[in-house]
XYZ file of C-alpha atoms in Angstrom:
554
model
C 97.284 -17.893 -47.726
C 96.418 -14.336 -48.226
C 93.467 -13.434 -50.656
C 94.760 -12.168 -54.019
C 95.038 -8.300 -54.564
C 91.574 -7.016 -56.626
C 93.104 -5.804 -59.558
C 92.757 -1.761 -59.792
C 90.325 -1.320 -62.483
C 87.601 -4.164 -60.920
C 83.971 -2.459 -61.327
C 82.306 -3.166 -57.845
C 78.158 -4.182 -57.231
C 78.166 -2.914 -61.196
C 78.473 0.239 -60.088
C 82.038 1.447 -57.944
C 84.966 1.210 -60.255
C 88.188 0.570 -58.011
C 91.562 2.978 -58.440
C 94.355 3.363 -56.494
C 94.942 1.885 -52.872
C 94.596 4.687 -50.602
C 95.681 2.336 -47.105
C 96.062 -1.081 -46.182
C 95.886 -3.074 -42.542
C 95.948 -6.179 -41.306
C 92.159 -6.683 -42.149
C 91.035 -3.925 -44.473
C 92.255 -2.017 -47.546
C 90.620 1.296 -48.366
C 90.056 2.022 -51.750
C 90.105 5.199 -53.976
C 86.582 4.523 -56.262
C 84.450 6.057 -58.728
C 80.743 5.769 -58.596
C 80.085 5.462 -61.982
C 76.113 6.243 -61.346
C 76.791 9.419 -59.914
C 79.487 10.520 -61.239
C 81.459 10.810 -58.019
C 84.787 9.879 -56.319
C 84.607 7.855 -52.839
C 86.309 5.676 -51.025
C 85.410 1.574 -50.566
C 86.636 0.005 -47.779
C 87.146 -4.396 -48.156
C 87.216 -6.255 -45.165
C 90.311 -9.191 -46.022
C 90.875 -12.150 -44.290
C 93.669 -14.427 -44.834
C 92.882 -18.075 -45.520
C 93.726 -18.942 -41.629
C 90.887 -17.432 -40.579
C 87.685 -19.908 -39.177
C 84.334 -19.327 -39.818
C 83.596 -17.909 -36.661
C 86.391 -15.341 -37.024
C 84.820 -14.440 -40.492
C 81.668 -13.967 -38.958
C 82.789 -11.580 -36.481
C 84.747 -9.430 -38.881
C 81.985 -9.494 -41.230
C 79.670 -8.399 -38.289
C 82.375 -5.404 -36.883
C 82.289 -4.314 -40.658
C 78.837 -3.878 -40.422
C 78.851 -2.351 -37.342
C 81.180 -0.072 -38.129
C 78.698 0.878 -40.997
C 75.318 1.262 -39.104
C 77.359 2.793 -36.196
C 78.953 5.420 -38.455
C 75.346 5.893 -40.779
C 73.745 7.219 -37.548
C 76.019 9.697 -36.744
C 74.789 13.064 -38.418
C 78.036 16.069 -38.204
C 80.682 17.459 -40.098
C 83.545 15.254 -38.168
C 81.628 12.873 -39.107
C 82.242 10.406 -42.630
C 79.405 10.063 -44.809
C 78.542 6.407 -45.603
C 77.169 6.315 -49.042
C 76.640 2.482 -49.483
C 77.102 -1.036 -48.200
C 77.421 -3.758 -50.991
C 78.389 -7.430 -50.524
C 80.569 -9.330 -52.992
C 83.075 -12.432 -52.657
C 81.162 -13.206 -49.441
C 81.921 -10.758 -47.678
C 80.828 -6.276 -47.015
C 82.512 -3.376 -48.671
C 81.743 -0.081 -47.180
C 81.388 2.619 -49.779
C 81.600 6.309 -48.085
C 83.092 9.625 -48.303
C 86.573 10.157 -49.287
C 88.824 12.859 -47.540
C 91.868 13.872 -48.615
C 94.065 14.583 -45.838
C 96.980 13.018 -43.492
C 95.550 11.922 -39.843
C 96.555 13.785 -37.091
C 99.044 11.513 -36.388
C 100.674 11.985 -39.408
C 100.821 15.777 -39.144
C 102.040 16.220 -35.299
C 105.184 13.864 -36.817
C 105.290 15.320 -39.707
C 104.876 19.005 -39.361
C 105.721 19.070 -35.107
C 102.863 19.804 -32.143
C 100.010 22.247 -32.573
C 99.791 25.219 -30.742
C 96.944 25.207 -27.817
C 94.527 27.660 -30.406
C 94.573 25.140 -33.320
C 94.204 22.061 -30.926
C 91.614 23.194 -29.296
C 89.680 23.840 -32.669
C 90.113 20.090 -33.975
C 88.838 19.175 -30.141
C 85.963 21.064 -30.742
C 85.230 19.327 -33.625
C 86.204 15.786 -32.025
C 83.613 17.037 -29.155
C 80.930 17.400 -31.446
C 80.894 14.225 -33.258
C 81.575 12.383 -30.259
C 78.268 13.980 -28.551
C 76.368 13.667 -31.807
C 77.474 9.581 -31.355
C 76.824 9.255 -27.744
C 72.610 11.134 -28.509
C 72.498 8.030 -30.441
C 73.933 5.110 -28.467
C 77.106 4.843 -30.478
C 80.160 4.999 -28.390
C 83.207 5.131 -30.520
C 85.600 3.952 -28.103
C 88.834 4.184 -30.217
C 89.743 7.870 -30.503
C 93.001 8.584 -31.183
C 95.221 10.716 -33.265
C 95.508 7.845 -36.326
C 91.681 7.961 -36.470
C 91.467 11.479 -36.923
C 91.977 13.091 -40.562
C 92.624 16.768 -40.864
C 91.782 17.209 -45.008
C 93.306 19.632 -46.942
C 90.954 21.827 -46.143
C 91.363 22.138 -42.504
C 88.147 20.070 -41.757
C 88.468 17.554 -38.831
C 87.152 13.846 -39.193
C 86.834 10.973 -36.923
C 87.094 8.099 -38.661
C 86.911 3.638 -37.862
C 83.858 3.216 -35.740
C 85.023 -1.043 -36.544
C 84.974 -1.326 -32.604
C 82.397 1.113 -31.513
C 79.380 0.005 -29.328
C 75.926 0.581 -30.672
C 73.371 0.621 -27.687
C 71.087 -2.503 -28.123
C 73.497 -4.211 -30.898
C 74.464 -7.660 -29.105
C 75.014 -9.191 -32.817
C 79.083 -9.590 -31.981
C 78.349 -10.429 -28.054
C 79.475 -14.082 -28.045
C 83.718 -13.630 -29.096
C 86.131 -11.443 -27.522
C 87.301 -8.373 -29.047
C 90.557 -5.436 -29.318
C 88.901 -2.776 -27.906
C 91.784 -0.041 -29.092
C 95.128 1.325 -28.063
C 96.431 0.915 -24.643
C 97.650 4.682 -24.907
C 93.968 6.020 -25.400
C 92.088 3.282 -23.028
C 90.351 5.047 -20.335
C 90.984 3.847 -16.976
C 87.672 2.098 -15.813
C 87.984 -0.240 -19.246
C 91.228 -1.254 -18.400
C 89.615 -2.246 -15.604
C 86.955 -4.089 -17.218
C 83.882 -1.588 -15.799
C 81.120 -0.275 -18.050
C 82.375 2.040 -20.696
C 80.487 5.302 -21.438
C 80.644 8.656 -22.608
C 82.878 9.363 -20.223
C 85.344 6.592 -21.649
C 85.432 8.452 -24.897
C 86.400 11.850 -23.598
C 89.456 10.521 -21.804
C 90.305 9.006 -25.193
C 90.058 13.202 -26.612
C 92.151 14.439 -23.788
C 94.571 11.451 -24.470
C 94.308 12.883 -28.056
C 94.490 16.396 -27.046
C 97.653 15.728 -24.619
C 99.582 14.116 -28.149
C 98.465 17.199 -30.216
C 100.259 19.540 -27.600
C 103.316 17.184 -26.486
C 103.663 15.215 -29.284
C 103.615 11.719 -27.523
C 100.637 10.248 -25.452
C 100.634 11.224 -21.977
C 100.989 7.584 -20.684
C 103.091 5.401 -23.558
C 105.838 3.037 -21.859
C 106.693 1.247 -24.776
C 104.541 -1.403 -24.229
C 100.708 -2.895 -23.582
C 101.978 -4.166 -19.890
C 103.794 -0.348 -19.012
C 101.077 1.589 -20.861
C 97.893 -0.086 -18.854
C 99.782 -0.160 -15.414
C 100.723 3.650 -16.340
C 96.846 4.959 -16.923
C 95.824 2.814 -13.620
C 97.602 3.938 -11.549
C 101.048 6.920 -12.544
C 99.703 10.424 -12.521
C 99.645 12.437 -15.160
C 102.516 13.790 -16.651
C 102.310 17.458 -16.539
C 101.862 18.903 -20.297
C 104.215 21.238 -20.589
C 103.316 22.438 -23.953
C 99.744 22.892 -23.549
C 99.234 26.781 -21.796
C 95.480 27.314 -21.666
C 94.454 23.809 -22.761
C 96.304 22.609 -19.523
C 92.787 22.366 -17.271
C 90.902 20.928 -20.277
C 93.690 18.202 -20.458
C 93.788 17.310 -16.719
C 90.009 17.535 -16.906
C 89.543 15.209 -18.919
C 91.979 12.744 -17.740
C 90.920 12.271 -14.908
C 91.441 8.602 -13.830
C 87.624 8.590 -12.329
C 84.416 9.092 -14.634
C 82.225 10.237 -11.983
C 84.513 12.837 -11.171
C 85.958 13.751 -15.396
C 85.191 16.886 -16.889
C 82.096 16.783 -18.917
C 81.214 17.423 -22.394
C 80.055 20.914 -21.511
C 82.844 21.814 -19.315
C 85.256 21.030 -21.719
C 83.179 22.502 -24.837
C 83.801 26.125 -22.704
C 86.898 25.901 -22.055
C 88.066 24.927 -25.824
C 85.552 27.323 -27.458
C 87.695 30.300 -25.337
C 90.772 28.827 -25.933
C 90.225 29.034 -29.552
C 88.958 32.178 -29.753
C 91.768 33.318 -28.200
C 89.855 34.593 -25.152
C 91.280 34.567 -21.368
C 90.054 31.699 -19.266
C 88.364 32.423 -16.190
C 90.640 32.711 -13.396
C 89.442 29.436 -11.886
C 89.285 27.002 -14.769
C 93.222 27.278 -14.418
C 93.198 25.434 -10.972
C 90.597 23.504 -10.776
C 88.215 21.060 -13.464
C 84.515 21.663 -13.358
C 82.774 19.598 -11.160
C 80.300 16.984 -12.526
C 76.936 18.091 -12.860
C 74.483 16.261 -10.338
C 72.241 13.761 -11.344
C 69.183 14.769 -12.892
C 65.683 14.807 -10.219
C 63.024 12.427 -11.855
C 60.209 11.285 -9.957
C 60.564 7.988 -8.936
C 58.076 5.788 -11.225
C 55.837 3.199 -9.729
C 57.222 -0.114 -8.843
C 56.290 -1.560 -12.242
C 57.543 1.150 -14.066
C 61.061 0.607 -13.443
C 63.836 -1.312 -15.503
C 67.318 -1.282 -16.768
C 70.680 -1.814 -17.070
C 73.381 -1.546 -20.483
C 75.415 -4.537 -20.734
C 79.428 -4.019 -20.139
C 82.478 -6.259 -20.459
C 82.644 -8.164 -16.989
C 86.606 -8.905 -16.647
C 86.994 -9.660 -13.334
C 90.836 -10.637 -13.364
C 90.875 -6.712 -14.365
C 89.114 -5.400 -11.590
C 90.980 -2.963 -9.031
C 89.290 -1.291 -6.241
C 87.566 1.604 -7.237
C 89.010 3.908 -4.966
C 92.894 4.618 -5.796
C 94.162 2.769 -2.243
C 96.438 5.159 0.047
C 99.101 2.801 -0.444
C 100.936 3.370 -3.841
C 102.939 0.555 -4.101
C 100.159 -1.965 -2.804
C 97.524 -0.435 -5.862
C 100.215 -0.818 -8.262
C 101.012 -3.800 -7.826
C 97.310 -5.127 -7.732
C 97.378 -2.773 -11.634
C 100.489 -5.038 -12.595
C 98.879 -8.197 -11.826
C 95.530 -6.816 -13.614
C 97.625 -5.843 -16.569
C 99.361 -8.788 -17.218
C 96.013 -10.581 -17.246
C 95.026 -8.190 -20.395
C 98.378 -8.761 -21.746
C 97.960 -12.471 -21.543
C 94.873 -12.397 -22.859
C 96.030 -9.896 -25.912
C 94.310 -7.215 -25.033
C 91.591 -9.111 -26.283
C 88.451 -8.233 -23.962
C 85.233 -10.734 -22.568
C 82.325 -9.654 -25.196
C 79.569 -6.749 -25.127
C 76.986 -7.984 -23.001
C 78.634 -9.784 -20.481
C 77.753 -7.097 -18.002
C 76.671 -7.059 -14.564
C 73.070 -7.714 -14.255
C 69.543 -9.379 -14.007
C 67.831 -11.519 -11.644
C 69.277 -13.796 -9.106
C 69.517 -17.574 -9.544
C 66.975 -17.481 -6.967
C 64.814 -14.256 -6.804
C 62.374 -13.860 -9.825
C 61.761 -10.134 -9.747
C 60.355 -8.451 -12.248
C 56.967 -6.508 -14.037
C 56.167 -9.452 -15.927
C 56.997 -12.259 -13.248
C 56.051 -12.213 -9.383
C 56.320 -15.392 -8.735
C 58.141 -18.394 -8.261
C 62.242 -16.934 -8.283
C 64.740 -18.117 -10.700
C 67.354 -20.536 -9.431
C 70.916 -20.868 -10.202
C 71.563 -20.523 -14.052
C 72.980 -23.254 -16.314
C 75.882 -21.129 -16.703
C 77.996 -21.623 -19.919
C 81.713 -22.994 -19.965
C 82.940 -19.140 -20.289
C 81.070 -18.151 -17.428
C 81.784 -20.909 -14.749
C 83.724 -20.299 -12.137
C 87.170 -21.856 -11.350
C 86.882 -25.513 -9.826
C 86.627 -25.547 -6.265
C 89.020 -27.458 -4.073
C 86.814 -30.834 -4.930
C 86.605 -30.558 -8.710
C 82.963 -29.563 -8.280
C 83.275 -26.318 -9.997
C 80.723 -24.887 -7.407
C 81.414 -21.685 -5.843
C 82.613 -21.054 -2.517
C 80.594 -20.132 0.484
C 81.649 -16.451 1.638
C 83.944 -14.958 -1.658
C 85.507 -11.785 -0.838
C 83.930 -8.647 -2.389
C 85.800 -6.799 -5.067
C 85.047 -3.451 -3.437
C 85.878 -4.086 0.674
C 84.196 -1.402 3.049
C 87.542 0.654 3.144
C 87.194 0.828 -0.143
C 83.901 1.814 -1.216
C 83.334 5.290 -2.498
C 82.352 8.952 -0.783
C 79.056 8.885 -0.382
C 78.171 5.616 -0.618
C 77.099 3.456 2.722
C 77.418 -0.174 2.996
C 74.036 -1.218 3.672
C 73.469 -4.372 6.044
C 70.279 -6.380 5.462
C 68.618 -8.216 8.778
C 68.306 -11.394 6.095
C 72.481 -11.276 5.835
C 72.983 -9.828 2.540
C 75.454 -6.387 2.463
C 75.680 -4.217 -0.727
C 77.149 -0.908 -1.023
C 74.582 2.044 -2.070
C 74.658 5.627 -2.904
C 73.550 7.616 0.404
C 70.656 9.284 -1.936
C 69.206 5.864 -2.612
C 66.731 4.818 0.240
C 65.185 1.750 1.647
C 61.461 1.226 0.796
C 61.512 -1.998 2.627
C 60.199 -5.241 1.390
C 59.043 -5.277 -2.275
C 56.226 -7.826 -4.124
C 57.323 -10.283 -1.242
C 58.815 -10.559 2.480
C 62.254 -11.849 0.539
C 62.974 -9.008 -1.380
C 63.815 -5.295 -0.630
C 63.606 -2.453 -2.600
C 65.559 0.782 -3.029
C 64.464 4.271 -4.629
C 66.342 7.706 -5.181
C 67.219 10.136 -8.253
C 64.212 8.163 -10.302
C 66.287 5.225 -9.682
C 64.842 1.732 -8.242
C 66.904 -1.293 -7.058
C 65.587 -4.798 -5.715
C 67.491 -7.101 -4.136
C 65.393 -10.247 -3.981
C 66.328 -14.050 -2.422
C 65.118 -17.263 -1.999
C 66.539 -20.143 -0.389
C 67.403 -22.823 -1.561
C 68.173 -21.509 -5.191
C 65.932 -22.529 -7.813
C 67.082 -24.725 -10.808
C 67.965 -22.087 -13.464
C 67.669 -18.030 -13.516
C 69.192 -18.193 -16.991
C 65.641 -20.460 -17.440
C 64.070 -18.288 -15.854
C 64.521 -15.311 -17.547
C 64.145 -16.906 -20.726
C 60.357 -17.581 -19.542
C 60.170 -14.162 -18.669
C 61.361 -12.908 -21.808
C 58.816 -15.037 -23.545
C 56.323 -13.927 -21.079
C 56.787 -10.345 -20.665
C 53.664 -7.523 -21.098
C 55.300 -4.480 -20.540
C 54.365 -1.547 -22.924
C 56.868 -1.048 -25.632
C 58.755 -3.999 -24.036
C 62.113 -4.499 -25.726
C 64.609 -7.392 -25.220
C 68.271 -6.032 -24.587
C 69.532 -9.434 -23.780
C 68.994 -12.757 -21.861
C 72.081 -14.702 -21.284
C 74.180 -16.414 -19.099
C 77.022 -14.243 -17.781
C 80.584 -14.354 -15.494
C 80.109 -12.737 -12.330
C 82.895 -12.892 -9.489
C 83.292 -16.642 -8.570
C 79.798 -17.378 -8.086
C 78.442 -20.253 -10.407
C 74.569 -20.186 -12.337
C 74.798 -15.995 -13.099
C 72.559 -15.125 -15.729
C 71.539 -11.153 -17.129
C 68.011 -10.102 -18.280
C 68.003 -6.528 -19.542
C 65.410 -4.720 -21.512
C 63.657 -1.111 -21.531
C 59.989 -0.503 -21.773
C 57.652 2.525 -21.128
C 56.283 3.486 -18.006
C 52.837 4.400 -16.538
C 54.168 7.840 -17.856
C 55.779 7.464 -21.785
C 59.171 7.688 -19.587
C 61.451 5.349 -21.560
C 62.659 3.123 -18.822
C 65.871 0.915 -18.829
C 66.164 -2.420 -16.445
C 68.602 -5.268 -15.451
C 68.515 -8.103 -13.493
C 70.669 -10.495 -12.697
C 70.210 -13.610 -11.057
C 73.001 -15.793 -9.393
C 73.592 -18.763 -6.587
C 75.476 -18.902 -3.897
C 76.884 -20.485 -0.934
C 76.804 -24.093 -3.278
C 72.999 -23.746 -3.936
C 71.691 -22.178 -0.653
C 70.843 -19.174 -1.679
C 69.419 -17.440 -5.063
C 69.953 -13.523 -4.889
C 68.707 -11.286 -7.923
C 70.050 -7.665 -7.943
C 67.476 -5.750 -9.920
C 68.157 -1.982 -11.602
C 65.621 0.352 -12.854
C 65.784 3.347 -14.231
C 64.487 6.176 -16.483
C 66.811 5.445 -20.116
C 68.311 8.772 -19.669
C 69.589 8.557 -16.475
C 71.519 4.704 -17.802
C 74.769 6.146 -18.667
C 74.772 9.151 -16.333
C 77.426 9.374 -13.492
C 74.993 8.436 -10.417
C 73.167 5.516 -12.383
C 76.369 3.649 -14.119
C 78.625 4.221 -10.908
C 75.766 2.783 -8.703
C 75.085 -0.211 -10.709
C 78.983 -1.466 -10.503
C 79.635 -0.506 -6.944
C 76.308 -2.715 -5.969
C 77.669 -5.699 -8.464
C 81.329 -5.243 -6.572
C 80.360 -4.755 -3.280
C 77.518 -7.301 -2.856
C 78.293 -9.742 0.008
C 75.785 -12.580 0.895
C 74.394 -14.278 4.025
C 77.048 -16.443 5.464
């Protein structure tokens, strides 16, 4: 049973007086209002939910609303709406913000035909702006796509529904799975369950930017299973339409982050397109490379920290690099897709990234000590029953990233303890850290430990609970502490947090602790690094190649 339609006319908080309905979904109706205060007309978005719904379903909608509130009030540019208000009645939030009259882009490519590369580029511009002023404050929007963008009647360009966008530090809507958007506009790596960043966002503009041009999206099969196995694995279709915009598109779609066209790139290209200026001769062959990462000095061992949580799908997972054999890496995408599809596209929560200490290797500023030991894992993050019923993990799992398939530039690094993990060739071994049992890492103002004990310890997820508690870093701020799903191990469990360093430098650190071999070992892989550095290329592609590739002792 549906909730009854507000009658038009219904005076809102005292204060909004409800008019026409403007658009209606299957959660939501947007509302043309006056605010009878100030005189002025805006639009009021209700969250509805039918009577089916539990309680823990309304909670989560309740808490996207809001998210999609304080995501969207922290955002400060013209592509940007303006939210005016957020008042609660019948239980539940109604957003009150700007109203735009216009048709979303969408609307007008079917409507009035493709755009010609000039105009596109201009509403990419715009697109590019508010998506950078987002990502300066931790908001990845991670839905773009032509029905989200309004062109008003004035020509002004407006992303709009930040509902699933991620707000750095926000684990409020961590514990329930979630759509994360449309399988057209998905950028590779979250299709394959890996950390989504900026990066994720611009191939969801050049997805955008392909449709304004061609008219379709550049990988729509007619269906979730087609589409996902399509931007895994097909290449591009060429856009025939686009002339200029043609190395902008490419750019920006291209399947790996580390090696996608970045913000800047793609801001010069699209600010000469638009002017109607010539390209330079080589942006028509080949995309900018990515800028290297930035030199920081390395800070002192207890100055380092961090890691941003990210969906941890492992029945999603694909080898990073695309394998030589076609047909082998697509059908490895099929089987990955159908997992999604089975699930509904619905996705494993915010915050179950990879990270914190081991189940059995307490590193950390705040605790040199006694190591964690295998975390009480929760239901959702056990690992499949084992051949005796015990649920406990097996004693040599495969890695998700093999050593023909780790990346250029990265070395598979063999520990005399019997440990492997792959690592960035710029990242260099310091030998042991606070203890013979642990090892340490430094490069590019980036620290790793990799710290064991044997046997594991009772609990990391314990552990870093105590830790938590216990912690006397400056500035010290809990990200999250909880228990997480990591490959088919058994007790995994994430602490991340940021603090400041000897220096000010804002610092960013997870650790994650897990057992293996049924108990006889507790490993902790251990990030740190400077906060601005967290979502760049070198420091997000190093984290999940280490989490993929880790093997330990036999």
């Amino acid at each position: 049973m549906t909730q009854p339609q507000e009658p038009t006319g219904r005076l809102l908080a005292g204060r909004y007086r409800l008019g026409e309905v403007l658009g209606r979904g299957g959660m939501g109706t947007v509302w043309r209002a006056e605010d009878e205060v100030l005189g002025r007309i805006v639009a009021v978005k209700e969250l509805r939910m039918t009577g089916a719904v539990d309680d823990a379903e309304k909670h989560r909608l309740i808490v996207r609303t809001l998210r999609e509130a304080k995501a969207t009030a922290r955002i400060r540019h013209t592509a940007a709406v303006t939210v005016f208000d957020v008042v609660e009645e019948d239980d539940r939030p109604w957003i009150v913000m700007e109203l735009v009259d216009g048709r979303s882009l969408a609307d007008v490519v079917r409507e009035d035909g493709t755009l010609t590369p000039e105009r596109a580029a201009e509403i990419a511009l715009d697109l590019l702006g508010v998506l950078g002023a987002a990502h300066s404050q931790g908001v990845l929007h991670r839905d773009v796509k032509p029905s989200n963008v309004l062109i008003g009647e004035d020509g002004r360009t407006v992303l709009t529904d930040f509902g699933i966008a991620s707000v750095e530090g926000d684990t409020s809507i961590t514990s329930t799975g979630m759509l994360v958007g449309a399988p057209s506009y998905i950028a590779p790596e979250r299709a394959r369950g890996q950390q989504p960043g900026p990066p994720s966002d611009l191939w969801s503009l050049g997805g955008t930017l392909y449709a304004m041009v061609e008219g379709v999206p550049p990988y729509d099969r007619g269906s979730a299973l087609a589409t996902l196995t399509a931007v895994m694995t097909e290449d591009l279709p060429t856009p025939r339409n686009a002339g200029p915009l043609r190395p902008v598109i490419e750019g920006l779609l291209e399947k790996d982050p580390a090696k996608r066209m970045d913000a800047a790139a793609a801001r010069a290209l699209l600010r000469a397109i638009a002017g109607g200026k010539a390209l330079p001769e080589a942006a028509t062959v080949a995309v900018p490379a990515p800028a290297e990462a930035p030199t920081v000095a390395v800070p002192a061992a207890e100055e380092t920290a961090g890691t941003a949580p990210r969906p941890l799908l492992a029945p999603l997972r694909i080898p990073f690099r695309v394998s030589r054999r076609r047909a082998a890496m697509a059908a490895g995408a099929v089987a990955a897709v159908l997992a999604l599809v089975a699930a509904l596209v619905v996705w494993w929560p915010e915050g179950k990234d990879a990270g914190a200490r081991s189940a059995g290797g307490a590193t950390g500023p705040s605790a040199q000590a006694s190591a964690p030991a295998s975390a009480a894992a929760s239901p959702a993050a056990s690992p499949s029953p084992s051949a005796d019923g015990s649920g406990a993990a097996s004693e040599q799992p495969a890695p998700v990233l093999t050593s023909g398939q780790i990346p250029a530039g990265y070395t598979v690094y063999k520990d005399q303890s019997g440990f492997s993990i792959a690592l960035p060739d710029w990242l260099t071994d310091q030998g042991p850290d606070y203890r013979a049992t642990s090892r340490r890492f430094e490069g590019h103002g980036l620290r790793l430990v990799v710290d064991w004990q044997s046997p594991a310890g009772d609990s990391a997820l314990k552990d870093w609970q105590e830790a938590d508690r216990n912690a006397k870093m400056p500035n010290y701020r809990k990200v999250r502490v909880e228990s997480v799903a990591y490959r088919n191990w058994n007790n995994a469990a994430d602490w991340e947090w940021t603090y400041s360093g000897k220096t000010g430098t804002l610092l960013h650190s997870l650790n994650r602790g897990f057992v293996t071999g049924n108990g006889k070992y507790g490993y902790a892989i251990y990030w740190t690094m400077p906060e601005e550095v967290w979502s760049a290329p070198d420091g997000s592609l190093a984290r999940r190649i280490s989490f993929e590739s880790f093997q330990p002792a036999p």
